[in-house]
Coordinates of C-alpha atoms in Angstrom, one line a residue:
X661 CA 84.8 54.0 101.9
X662 CA 84.8 57.5 103.4
X663 CA 81.3 58.6 104.4
X664 CA 80.4 61.8 102.6
X665 CA 78.0 63.2 105.3
X666 CA 80.4 62.4 108.2
X667 CA 83.2 64.0 106.4
X668 CA 81.2 67.2 105.5
X669 CA 80.1 67.4 109.1
X670 CA 83.6 67.0 110.4
X671 CA 84.8 69.8 108.1
X672 CA 81.9 72.0 109.1
X673 CA 83.1 71.9 112.7
X674 CA 86.5 73.3 111.8
X675 CA 87.0 77.1 112.3
X676 CA 87.8 78.5 108.9
X677 CA 86.4 82.0 108.8
X678 CA 87.8 83.7 105.7
X679 CA 91.4 84.8 106.5
X680 CA 91.6 82.3 109.3
X681 CA 91.8 79.1 107.4
X682 CA 95.2 78.3 108.9
X683 CA 93.5 77.5 112.3
X684 CA 92.3 74.2 110.9
X685 CA 95.5 73.1 109.4
X686 CA 96.2 70.1 111.7
X687 CA 92.6 68.8 111.4
X688 CA 92.5 69.1 107.6
X689 CA 96.0 67.5 107.2
X690 CA 94.9 64.6 109.4
X691 CA 91.7 64.1 107.3
X692 CA 93.6 64.2 104.0
X693 CA 96.5 62.0 105.2
X694 CA 97.2 59.0 102.9
X695 CA 95.6 60.4 99.8
X696 CA 98.4 62.6 98.6
X697 CA 102.2 62.5 98.0
X698 CA 102.8 66.0 99.4
X699 CA 101.1 69.1 100.5
X700 CA 101.7 72.7 101.6
X701 CA 99.9 75.8 102.8
X702 CA 100.9 78.9 100.9
X703 CA 101.2 82.4 102.4
X704 CA 97.6 83.3 101.4
X705 CA 96.2 80.3 103.2
X706 CA 95.6 77.9 100.3
X707 CA 96.2 74.2 101.0
X708 CA 97.7 72.5 98.0
X709 CA 97.6 68.7 97.9
X710 CA 99.4 66.9 95.1
X711 CA 98.9 63.3 93.8
X712 CA 101.7 62.5 91.4
X713 CA 100.8 60.6 88.2
X714 CA 101.9 57.1 87.2
X715 CA 103.3 58.5 84.0
X716 CA 105.8 61.4 84.0
X717 CA 104.8 64.4 81.9
X718 CA 101.0 63.9 82.4
X719 CA 98.8 66.9 82.1
X720 CA 98.2 69.0 85.2
X721 CA 94.7 68.9 86.6
X722 CA 93.7 71.3 89.4
X723 CA 90.6 70.5 91.5
X724 CA 89.6 73.5 93.6
X725 CA 87.1 73.7 96.5
X726 CA 87.2 76.6 98.9
X727 CA 87.7 76.1 102.6
X728 CA 86.7 79.5 104.0
X729 CA 83.3 80.4 105.5
X730 CA 81.3 83.5 106.0
X731 CA 81.0 84.9 109.5
X732 CA 81.4 88.0 111.7
X733 CA 84.2 90.1 113.3
X734 CA 84.0 92.2 116.5
X735 CA 84.4 95.9 116.0
X736 CA 83.3 97.1 119.5
X737 CA 82.7 95.9 123.0
X738 CA 80.0 98.0 124.6
X739 CA 80.2 99.2 128.2
X740 CA 77.4 96.7 129.0
X741 CA 79.5 93.8 127.7
X742 CA 77.7 93.3 124.4
X743 CA 79.6 92.8 121.1
X744 CA 79.1 94.8 118.0
X745 CA 80.1 93.0 114.7
X746 CA 80.6 93.5 111.0
X747 CA 80.2 90.8 108.4
X748 CA 83.0 88.8 106.8
X749 CA 81.7 87.7 103.5
X750 CA 78.0 87.7 102.4
X751 CA 76.0 87.2 105.6
X752 CA 72.3 87.9 105.4
X753 CA 71.2 90.1 108.3
X754 CA 67.7 88.7 108.1
X755 CA 68.9 85.3 109.6
X756 CA 70.9 86.7 112.5
X757 CA 68.5 87.8 115.2
X758 CA 68.5 85.1 118.0
X759 CA 71.2 83.1 116.2
X760 CA 73.7 81.2 118.3
X761 CA 77.3 82.2 117.7
X762 CA 80.8 81.2 118.8
X763 CA 83.3 83.9 119.7
X764 CA 86.9 82.7 119.1
X765 CA 88.9 84.3 121.9
X766 CA 91.4 82.5 124.2
X767 CA 88.8 79.8 124.3
X768 CA 85.5 79.5 122.5
X769 CA 82.7 81.5 124.0
X770 CA 79.0 81.0 123.5
X771 CA 76.9 84.0 122.4
X772 CA 73.4 84.8 121.2
X773 CA 72.5 87.7 118.9
X774 CA 70.0 89.8 120.7
X775 CA 66.5 89.8 119.2
X776 CA 63.8 92.3 120.2
X777 CA 60.6 90.5 121.2
X778 CA 57.7 91.0 118.8
X779 CA 55.6 92.3 121.8
X780 CA 57.9 95.3 122.0
X781 CA 58.2 96.2 118.4
X782 CA 56.2 99.0 116.7
X783 CA 54.2 98.3 113.6
X784 CA 56.8 100.0 111.4
X785 CA 59.6 97.9 112.9
X786 CA 58.2 94.5 112.1
X787 CA 59.2 94.5 108.5
X788 CA 62.5 96.2 109.1
X789 CA 65.8 94.3 108.8
X790 CA 68.4 95.5 111.4
X791 CA 71.8 96.1 109.7
X792 CA 74.5 93.8 110.9
X793 CA 76.6 96.6 112.5
X794 CA 73.7 97.5 114.7
X795 CA 73.1 94.0 116.1
X796 CA 74.4 93.0 119.5
X797 CA 75.8 89.7 120.8
X798 CA 75.1 88.8 124.4
X799 CA 77.5 86.4 126.1
X800 CA 76.5 87.1 129.7
X801 CA 80.0 88.4 130.5
X802 CA 80.9 92.0 131.4
X803 CA 83.2 94.1 129.2
X804 CA 86.0 93.6 131.7
X805 CA 85.5 89.8 131.8
X806 CA 85.4 89.6 128.0
X807 CA 88.6 91.5 127.7
X808 CA 90.1 89.2 130.3
X809 CA 89.1 86.2 128.1
X810 CA 90.9 87.7 125.2
X811 CA 88.0 89.3 123.2
X812 CA 89.4 92.2 121.2
X813 CA 88.6 94.4 118.3
X814 CA 88.9 92.0 115.3
X815 CA 88.0 88.8 117.2
X816 CA 86.4 86.3 114.9
X817 CA 82.8 85.2 115.4
X818 CA 81.2 82.2 113.6
X819 CA 77.8 80.5 113.6
X820 CA 77.5 78.3 116.7
X821 CA 75.1 75.7 115.4
X822 CA 76.6 72.2 115.3
X823 CA 75.9 70.1 112.2
X824 CA 73.3 67.4 112.5
X825 CA 72.3 64.4 110.4
X826 CA 68.7 64.5 109.0
X827 CA 66.7 61.7 107.7
X828 CA 67.4 60.1 104.2
X829 CA 71.1 60.8 104.2
X830 CA 70.9 64.5 104.5
X831 CA 72.5 66.9 106.9
X832 CA 72.1 70.5 108.2
X833 CA 74.9 72.7 109.4
X834 CA 76.9 75.8 108.7
X835 CA 79.8 76.2 106.2
X836 CA 78.7 73.4 104.0
X837 CA 79.4 76.1 101.4
X838 CA 81.9 75.0 100.4
X839 CA 83.0 72.2 102.8
X840 CA 80.5 69.8 101.2
X841 CA 82.6 70.1 98.0
X842 CA 85.8 69.6 99.9
X843 CA 84.3 66.4 101.3
X844 CA 83.3 65.3 97.8
X845 CA 86.9 65.9 96.7
X846 CA 88.3 63.8 99.5
X847 CA 85.7 61.1 98.8
X848 CA 86.8 61.0 95.2
X849 CA 90.5 60.4 96.2
X850 CA 89.3 57.7 98.6
X851 CA 87.4 56.0 95.8
X852 CA 90.5 56.2 93.6
X853 CA 92.4 53.9 96.0
X854 CA 95.8 53.1 94.6
X855 CA 94.8 54.2 91.1
X856 CA 96.9 57.3 90.2
X857 CA 94.6 58.3 87.4
X858 CA 95.8 59.9 84.2
X859 CA 96.8 63.3 85.5
X860 CA 99.3 65.1 87.7
X861 CA 96.5 66.1 90.1
X862 CA 96.5 69.0 92.5
X863 CA 93.6 69.3 95.0
X864 CA 93.4 72.9 96.2
X865 CA 91.5 73.6 99.4
X866 CA 91.5 77.3 98.7
X867 CA 91.3 80.4 100.9
X868 CA 89.2 83.6 100.8
X869 CA 86.7 82.8 98.2
X870 CA 84.0 84.5 100.2
X871 CA 85.9 87.8 100.4
X872 CA 86.9 88.3 96.8
X873 CA 87.8 84.9 95.2
X874 CA 91.5 85.7 95.5
X875 CA 92.9 82.4 96.9
X876 CA 92.3 79.9 94.1
X877 CA 93.5 82.4 91.5
X878 CA 96.9 82.6 93.2
X879 CA 97.1 78.8 93.6
X880 CA 96.4 78.4 89.9
X881 CA 99.2 80.9 89.1
X882 CA 101.6 78.8 91.1
X883 CA 100.5 75.4 89.8
X884 CA 99.9 76.4 86.2
X885 CA 97.4 73.6 85.5
X886 CA 96.3 72.6 82.0
X887 CA 92.7 72.4 83.1
X888 CA 90.7 73.1 86.3
X889 CA 87.6 71.7 87.9
X890 CA 86.1 74.2 90.4
X891 CA 83.8 72.7 93.0
X892 CA 81.2 74.9 94.6
X893 CA 77.7 74.5 95.9
X894 CA 74.7 75.6 93.9
X895 CA 71.3 76.6 94.9
X896 CA 68.9 73.9 95.9
X897 CA 65.2 74.4 95.2
X898 CA 62.9 75.1 98.1
X899 CA 59.2 76.1 98.3
X900 CA 60.0 79.8 98.1
X901 CA 62.8 79.6 95.5
X902 CA 62.3 81.0 92.0
X903 CA 61.7 78.5 89.2
X904 CA 64.8 78.9 87.1
X905 CA 67.4 76.6 85.7
X906 CA 70.1 77.8 88.1
X907 CA 68.2 76.0 90.9
X908 CA 68.4 72.2 91.3
X909 CA 66.5 69.9 93.7
X910 CA 68.3 68.2 96.5
X911 CA 69.0 64.6 95.4
X912 CA 69.4 65.5 91.8
X913 CA 73.1 64.6 91.7
X914 CA 76.1 66.7 90.7
X915 CA 75.5 70.1 89.1
X916 CA 77.3 71.1 85.9
X917 CA 77.4 74.9 85.2
X918 CA 77.1 76.4 81.8
X919 CA 78.4 79.9 81.6
X920 CA 80.2 82.3 79.4
X921 CA 82.9 82.5 82.1
X922 CA 83.9 78.9 81.8
X923 CA 85.2 76.6 79.0
X924 CA 82.4 75.5 76.7
X925 CA 84.5 72.6 75.3
X926 CA 85.6 71.3 78.7
X927 CA 82.0 71.6 80.1
X928 CA 80.7 69.6 77.1
X929 CA 83.4 67.0 77.7
X930 CA 82.5 66.6 81.3
X931 CA 78.8 66.2 80.5
X932 CA 79.7 63.4 78.0
X933 CA 81.7 61.7 80.8
X934 CA 78.7 61.9 83.0
X935 CA 76.5 60.3 80.4
X936 CA 79.1 57.6 79.6
X937 CA 79.8 56.7 83.3
X938 CA 76.2 56.9 84.5
X939 CA 76.8 60.0 86.8
X940 CA 73.5 61.6 87.8
X941 CA 73.6 65.4 87.2
X942 CA 71.7 68.5 86.4
X943 CA 72.7 71.5 84.3
X944 CA 72.8 75.0 85.8
X945 CA 72.8 78.1 83.6
X946 CA 74.8 81.0 85.0
X947 CA 75.1 83.0 81.8
X948 CA 77.6 85.8 82.4
X949 CA 79.4 84.6 85.6
X950 CA 79.2 82.0 88.3
X951 CA 80.1 84.0 91.4
X952 CA 82.7 81.4 92.2
X953 CA 86.4 80.7 91.7
X954 CA 85.5 79.6 88.2
X955 CA 85.3 83.3 87.3
X956 CA 88.9 83.9 88.2
X957 CA 91.0 80.8 87.3
X958 CA 90.3 81.0 83.5
X959 CA 92.2 84.4 83.4
X960 CA 95.4 83.2 85.0
X961 CA 98.5 83.6 82.8
X962 CA 97.5 82.7 79.2
X963 CA 94.2 81.2 80.2
X964 CA 93.1 77.9 81.8
X965 CA 90.2 75.8 80.6
X966 CA 87.9 75.7 83.6
X967 CA 84.6 74.1 84.4
X968 CA 82.3 74.6 87.5
X969 CA 80.8 71.6 89.2
X970 CA 79.0 71.2 92.5
X971 CA 76.0 70.0 94.4
X972 CA 72.7 71.7 95.4
X973 CA 72.6 73.3 98.8
X974 CA 69.6 74.8 100.6
X975 CA 69.6 77.9 102.9
X976 CA 73.1 79.1 101.7
X977 CA 75.1 81.3 104.1
X978 CA 73.0 80.4 107.2
X979 CA 73.7 78.3 110.2
X980 CA 71.3 75.6 108.8
X981 CA 72.5 74.8 105.3
X982 CA 71.1 71.5 104.0
X983 CA 72.9 69.0 101.8
X984 CA 72.0 65.5 100.4
X985 CA 74.6 62.8 100.7
X986 CA 73.6 61.2 97.4
X987 CA 74.6 64.5 95.6
X988 CA 78.1 64.5 97.1
X989 CA 78.6 60.9 96.1
X990 CA 77.6 61.6 92.5
X991 CA 80.0 64.5 92.4
X992 CA 82.8 62.3 93.8
X993 CA 82.0 59.7 91.1
X994 CA 82.3 62.4 88.4
X995 CA 85.7 63.5 89.7
X996 CA 86.9 59.9 89.6
X997 CA 85.7 59.5 86.1
X998 CA 87.5 62.7 85.0
X999 CA 90.7 61.7 86.7
X1000 CA 90.7 58.3 85.0
X1001 CA 89.7 59.6 81.6
X1002 CA 92.5 59.0 79.1
X1003 CA 90.9 61.0 76.3
X1004 CA 90.7 64.1 78.4
X1005 CA 94.3 63.8 79.6
X1006 CA 95.4 63.3 75.9
X1007 CA 93.5 66.4 74.9
X1008 CA 95.6 68.5 77.3
X1009 CA 98.9 66.6 77.0
X1010 CA 101.6 68.7 75.5

């Protein structure tokens, strides 16, 4: 069986800054080979994989997990050879000083975001967060050398930390938001084996969620599914996290979101499937909106019943996001249970 943590780490290493998802096409296609009957990449950068049903006329199920990651983009090369950047997606400036980064030029270049030593800071500076567009990346190269290596205005910059396994089937790395859910989706299709399930199933590895949630919406318009399962990471509890029911402990299984933005009936149906099939899960309350593709897909054409599922993730949008392999496996089990559920397919069959 596909190893969830290995797959998530393999996906993490792929360069998929929002808007540049196409750079990982060959790697993603190789990883997904054998699970689907056909696939394509649309003009927006969505990868749409289709698994045809055993029975013609089956209801269409869309499973979405976004592929893009947050990062940075060069807007200036200083005369000293340092790079100035702006954020692509929601990057927290507090985590950037001294961070390792990769500059994607003619070849990958190593860089470090400059951090002022505490010995040289004034008292009023110690609590100050430097805006991203005031930070500098040091590569060791001169301005002329950088330009000779293909660094330009608009060059992409991503976190440079390589994912690592932790103890107890956990891993730390960047872009597990949302590649951990892509890994769970692939694991589910691996677990299905030769079983086609009950649906005409589309697995969408979508683009540009981090910059406006536009990719999955367009894919849904193209597919016109009867129902959609959106997969995205949720917030894992940590010693400093608020105690609220939108936060789940690592190792607590899949996360099922309850929100006014998603389908109450489909969400209830999915929780019943969890109970019936022994899938470990927690419920997350995101009352007015989820901040995910599940906020956009329901409004495509005449409306699509949509539910948001996921796994807990700690330290979101940093170079050291942490996931638990057991959670990914439970999410995969839930996807398999839904794909095989005859009652759900019948409820959406025309």
